[in-house]
GROMACS .gro file of C-alpha atoms in nm:
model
  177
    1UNK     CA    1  -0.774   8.205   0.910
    2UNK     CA    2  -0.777   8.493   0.622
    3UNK     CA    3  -0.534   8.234   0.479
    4UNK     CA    4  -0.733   7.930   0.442
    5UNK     CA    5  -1.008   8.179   0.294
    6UNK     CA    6  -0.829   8.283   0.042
    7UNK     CA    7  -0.619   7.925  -0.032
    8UNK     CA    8  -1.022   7.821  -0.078
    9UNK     CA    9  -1.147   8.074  -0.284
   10UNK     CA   10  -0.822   8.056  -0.473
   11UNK     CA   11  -0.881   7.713  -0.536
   12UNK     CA   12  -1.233   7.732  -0.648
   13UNK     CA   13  -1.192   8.047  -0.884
   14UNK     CA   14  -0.896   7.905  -1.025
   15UNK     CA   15  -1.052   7.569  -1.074
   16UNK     CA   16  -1.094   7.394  -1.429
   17UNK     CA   17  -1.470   7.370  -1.304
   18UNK     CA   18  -1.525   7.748  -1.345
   19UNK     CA   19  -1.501   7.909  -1.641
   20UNK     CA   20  -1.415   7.624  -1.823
   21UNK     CA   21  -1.499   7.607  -2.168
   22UNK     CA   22  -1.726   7.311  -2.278
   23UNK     CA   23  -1.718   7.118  -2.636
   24UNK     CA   24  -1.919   7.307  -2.885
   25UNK     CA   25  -2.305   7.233  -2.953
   26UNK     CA   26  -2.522   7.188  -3.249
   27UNK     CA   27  -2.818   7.445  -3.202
   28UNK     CA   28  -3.126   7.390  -3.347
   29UNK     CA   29  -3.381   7.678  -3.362
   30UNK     CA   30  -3.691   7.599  -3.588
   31UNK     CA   31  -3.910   7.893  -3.593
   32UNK     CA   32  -4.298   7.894  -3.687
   33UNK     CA   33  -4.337   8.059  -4.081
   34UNK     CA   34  -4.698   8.097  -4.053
   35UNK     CA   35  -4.875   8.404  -4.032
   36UNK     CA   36  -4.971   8.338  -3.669
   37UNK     CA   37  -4.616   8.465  -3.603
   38UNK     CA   38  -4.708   8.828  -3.714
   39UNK     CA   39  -4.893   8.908  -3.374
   40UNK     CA   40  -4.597   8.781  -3.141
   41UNK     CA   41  -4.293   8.835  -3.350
   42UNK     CA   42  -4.136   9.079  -3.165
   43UNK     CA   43  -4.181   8.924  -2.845
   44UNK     CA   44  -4.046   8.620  -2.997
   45UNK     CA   45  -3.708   8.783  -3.143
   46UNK     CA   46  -3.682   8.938  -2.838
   47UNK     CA   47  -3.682   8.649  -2.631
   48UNK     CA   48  -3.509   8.397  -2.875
   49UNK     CA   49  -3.223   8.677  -2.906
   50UNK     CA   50  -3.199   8.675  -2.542
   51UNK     CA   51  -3.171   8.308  -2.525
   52UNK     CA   52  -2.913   8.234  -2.776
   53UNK     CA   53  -2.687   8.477  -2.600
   54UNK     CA   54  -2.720   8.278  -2.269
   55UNK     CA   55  -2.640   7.962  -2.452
   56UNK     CA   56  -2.418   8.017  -2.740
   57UNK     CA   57  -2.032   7.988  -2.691
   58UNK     CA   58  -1.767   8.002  -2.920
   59UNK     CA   59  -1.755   7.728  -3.149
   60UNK     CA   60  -2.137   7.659  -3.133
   61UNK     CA   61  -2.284   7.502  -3.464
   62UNK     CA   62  -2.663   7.740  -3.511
   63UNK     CA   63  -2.895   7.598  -3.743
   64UNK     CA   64  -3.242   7.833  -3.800
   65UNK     CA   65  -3.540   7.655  -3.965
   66UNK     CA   66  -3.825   7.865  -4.116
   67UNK     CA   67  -4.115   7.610  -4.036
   68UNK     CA   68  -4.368   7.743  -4.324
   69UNK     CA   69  -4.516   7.559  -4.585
   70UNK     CA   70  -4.235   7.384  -4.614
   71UNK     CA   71  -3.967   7.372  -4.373
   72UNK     CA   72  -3.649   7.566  -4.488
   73UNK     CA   73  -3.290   7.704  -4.351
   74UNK     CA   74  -3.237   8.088  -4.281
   75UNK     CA   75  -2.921   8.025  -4.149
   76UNK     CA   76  -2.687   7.747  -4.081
   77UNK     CA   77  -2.324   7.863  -3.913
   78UNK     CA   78  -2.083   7.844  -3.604
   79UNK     CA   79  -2.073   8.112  -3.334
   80UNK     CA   80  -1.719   8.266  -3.377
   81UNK     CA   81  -1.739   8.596  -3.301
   82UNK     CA   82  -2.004   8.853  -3.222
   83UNK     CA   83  -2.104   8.910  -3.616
   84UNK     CA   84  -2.199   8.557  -3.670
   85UNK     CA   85  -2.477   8.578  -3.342
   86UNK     CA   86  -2.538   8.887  -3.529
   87UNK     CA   87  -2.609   8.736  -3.832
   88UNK     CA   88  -2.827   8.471  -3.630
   89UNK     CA   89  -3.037   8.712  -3.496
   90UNK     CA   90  -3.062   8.949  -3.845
   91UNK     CA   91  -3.233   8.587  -3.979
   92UNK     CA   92  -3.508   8.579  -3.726
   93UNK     CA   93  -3.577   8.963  -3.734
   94UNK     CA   94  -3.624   8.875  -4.116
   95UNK     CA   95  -3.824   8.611  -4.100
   96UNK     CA   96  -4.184   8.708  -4.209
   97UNK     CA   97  -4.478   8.470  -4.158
   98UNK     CA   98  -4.722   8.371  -4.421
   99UNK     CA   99  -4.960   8.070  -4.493
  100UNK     CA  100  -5.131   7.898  -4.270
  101UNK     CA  101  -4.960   7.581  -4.218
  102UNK     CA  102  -4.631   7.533  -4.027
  103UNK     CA  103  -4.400   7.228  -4.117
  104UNK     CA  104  -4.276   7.176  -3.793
  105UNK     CA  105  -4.258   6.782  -3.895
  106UNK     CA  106  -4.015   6.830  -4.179
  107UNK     CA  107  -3.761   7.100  -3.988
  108UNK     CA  108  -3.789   6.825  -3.696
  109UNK     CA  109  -3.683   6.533  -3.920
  110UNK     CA  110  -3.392   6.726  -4.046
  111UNK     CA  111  -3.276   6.888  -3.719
  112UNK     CA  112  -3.268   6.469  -3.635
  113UNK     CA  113  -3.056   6.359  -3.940
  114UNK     CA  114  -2.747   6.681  -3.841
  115UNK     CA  115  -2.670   6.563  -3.556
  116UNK     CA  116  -2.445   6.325  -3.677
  117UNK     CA  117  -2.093   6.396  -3.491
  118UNK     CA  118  -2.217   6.600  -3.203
  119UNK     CA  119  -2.211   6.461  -2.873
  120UNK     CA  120  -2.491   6.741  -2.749
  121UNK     CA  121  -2.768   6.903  -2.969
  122UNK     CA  122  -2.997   7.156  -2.835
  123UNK     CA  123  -3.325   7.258  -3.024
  124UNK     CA  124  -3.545   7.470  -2.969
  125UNK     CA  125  -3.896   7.488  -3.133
  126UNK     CA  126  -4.088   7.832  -3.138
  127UNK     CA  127  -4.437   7.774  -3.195
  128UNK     CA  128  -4.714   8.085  -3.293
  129UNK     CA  129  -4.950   7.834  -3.442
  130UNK     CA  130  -5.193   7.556  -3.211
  131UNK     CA  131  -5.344   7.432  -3.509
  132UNK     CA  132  -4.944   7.339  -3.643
  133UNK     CA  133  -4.834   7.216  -3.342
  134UNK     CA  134  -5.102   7.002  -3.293
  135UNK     CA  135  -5.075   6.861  -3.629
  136UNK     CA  136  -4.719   6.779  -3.564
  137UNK     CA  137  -4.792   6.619  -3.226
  138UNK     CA  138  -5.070   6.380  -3.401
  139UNK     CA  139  -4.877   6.283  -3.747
  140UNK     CA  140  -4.562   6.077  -3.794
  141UNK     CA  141  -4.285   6.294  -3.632
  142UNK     CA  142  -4.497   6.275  -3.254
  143UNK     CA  143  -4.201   6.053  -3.180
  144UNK     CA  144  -3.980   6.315  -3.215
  145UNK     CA  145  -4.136   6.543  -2.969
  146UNK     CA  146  -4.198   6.247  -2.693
  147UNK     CA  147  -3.875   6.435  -2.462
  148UNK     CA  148  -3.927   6.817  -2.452
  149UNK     CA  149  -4.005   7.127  -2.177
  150UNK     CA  150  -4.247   7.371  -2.282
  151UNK     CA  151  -4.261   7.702  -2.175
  152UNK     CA  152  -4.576   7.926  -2.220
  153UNK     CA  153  -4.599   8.308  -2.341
  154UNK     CA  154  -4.882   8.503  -2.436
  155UNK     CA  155  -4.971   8.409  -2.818
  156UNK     CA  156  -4.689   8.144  -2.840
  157UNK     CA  157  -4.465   7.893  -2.654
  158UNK     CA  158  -4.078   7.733  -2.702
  159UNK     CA  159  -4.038   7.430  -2.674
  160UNK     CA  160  -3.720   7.286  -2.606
  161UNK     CA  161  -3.727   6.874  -2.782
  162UNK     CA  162  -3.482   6.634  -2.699
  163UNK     CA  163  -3.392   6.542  -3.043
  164UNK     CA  164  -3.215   6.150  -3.076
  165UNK     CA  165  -3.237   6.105  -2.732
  166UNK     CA  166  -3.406   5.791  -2.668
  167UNK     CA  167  -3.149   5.572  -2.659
  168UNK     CA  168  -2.981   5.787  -2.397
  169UNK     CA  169  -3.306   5.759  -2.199
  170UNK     CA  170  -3.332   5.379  -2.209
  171UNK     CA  171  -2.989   5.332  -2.171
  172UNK     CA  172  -2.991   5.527  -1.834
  173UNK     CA  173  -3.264   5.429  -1.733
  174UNK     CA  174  -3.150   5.054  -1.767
  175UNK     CA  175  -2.803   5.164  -1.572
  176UNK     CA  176  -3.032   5.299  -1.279
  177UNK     CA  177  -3.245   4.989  -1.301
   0.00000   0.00000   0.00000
């Protein structure tokens, strides 16, 4: 009997299935710029750090939109080694709000034309401002956001989107039909 234990548990802790590494990811963080984010920033690089090192492997492609004014890059690089999540983070804990508006449109349009060659994106959208979101929700990009989770904190939400994934949808969905 203590044979056939261990024969299983050999078998399923030597298995491909665990531990096995998966094909790198584009990341997409796009990060409210507005001044709303002075009142939760902490919480949010708190939480956002946490996040990206649940998620990130090695390999991992990390894009980090400021979504201000305009929408612009803090930092664009893959996850080698423990200085470049570093470096990730150091961008966020930089980031300083100001303005009122958040361009959570623009960063959304571009975070849809890089995925080129991936076969999996994951973006997340961090949020500080109701007035931006809502804008974004109501104006030409809403199609953008149709697929997404949103999870609630106190001043501020993520939002994960499904980015490009529309034809996946219909396409399963047509399978299962």
């Amino acid at each position: 009997m203590r044979k056939l234990i261990f024969a299983i548990l050999a078998v399923f802790c030597l298995s491909p299935l665990f531990g096995a590494d998966r094909a790198p990811i584009n990341v997409n963080l796009i990060i409210d710029g507005s001044s709303s984010l002075g009142a939760v920033k902490t919480n949010v690089t708190d939480w956002v750090s946490g996040r990206l090192d649940q998620i990130l492997a090695a390999g991992d492609r990390v894009t980090i939109w400021s979504a201000g004014s305009s929408a612009r890059v803090i930092y664009s690089g893959t996850m080698n080694s423990q200085s470049d999540r570093d470096a990730a983070k150091r961008s966020i804990r930089d980031l300083s709000g100001s303005g009122t508006s958040a361009d959570f449109s623009g960063a959304l349009r571009e975070a849809a034309a890089l995925r080129s060659s991936a076969g999996f994106s994951y973006t997340l959208l961090i949020s500080a401002s109701p007035a931006a979101l809502t804008s974004t929700l109501s104006g030409p990009q809403a199609n953008l956001m149709r697929f997404s989770r949103i999870e609630e904190f106190s001043g501020w939400r993520a939002i994960v989107v499904g980015l490009n994934i529309d034809a996946r949808v219909k396409s399963s969905a047509a399978s299962f039909f």
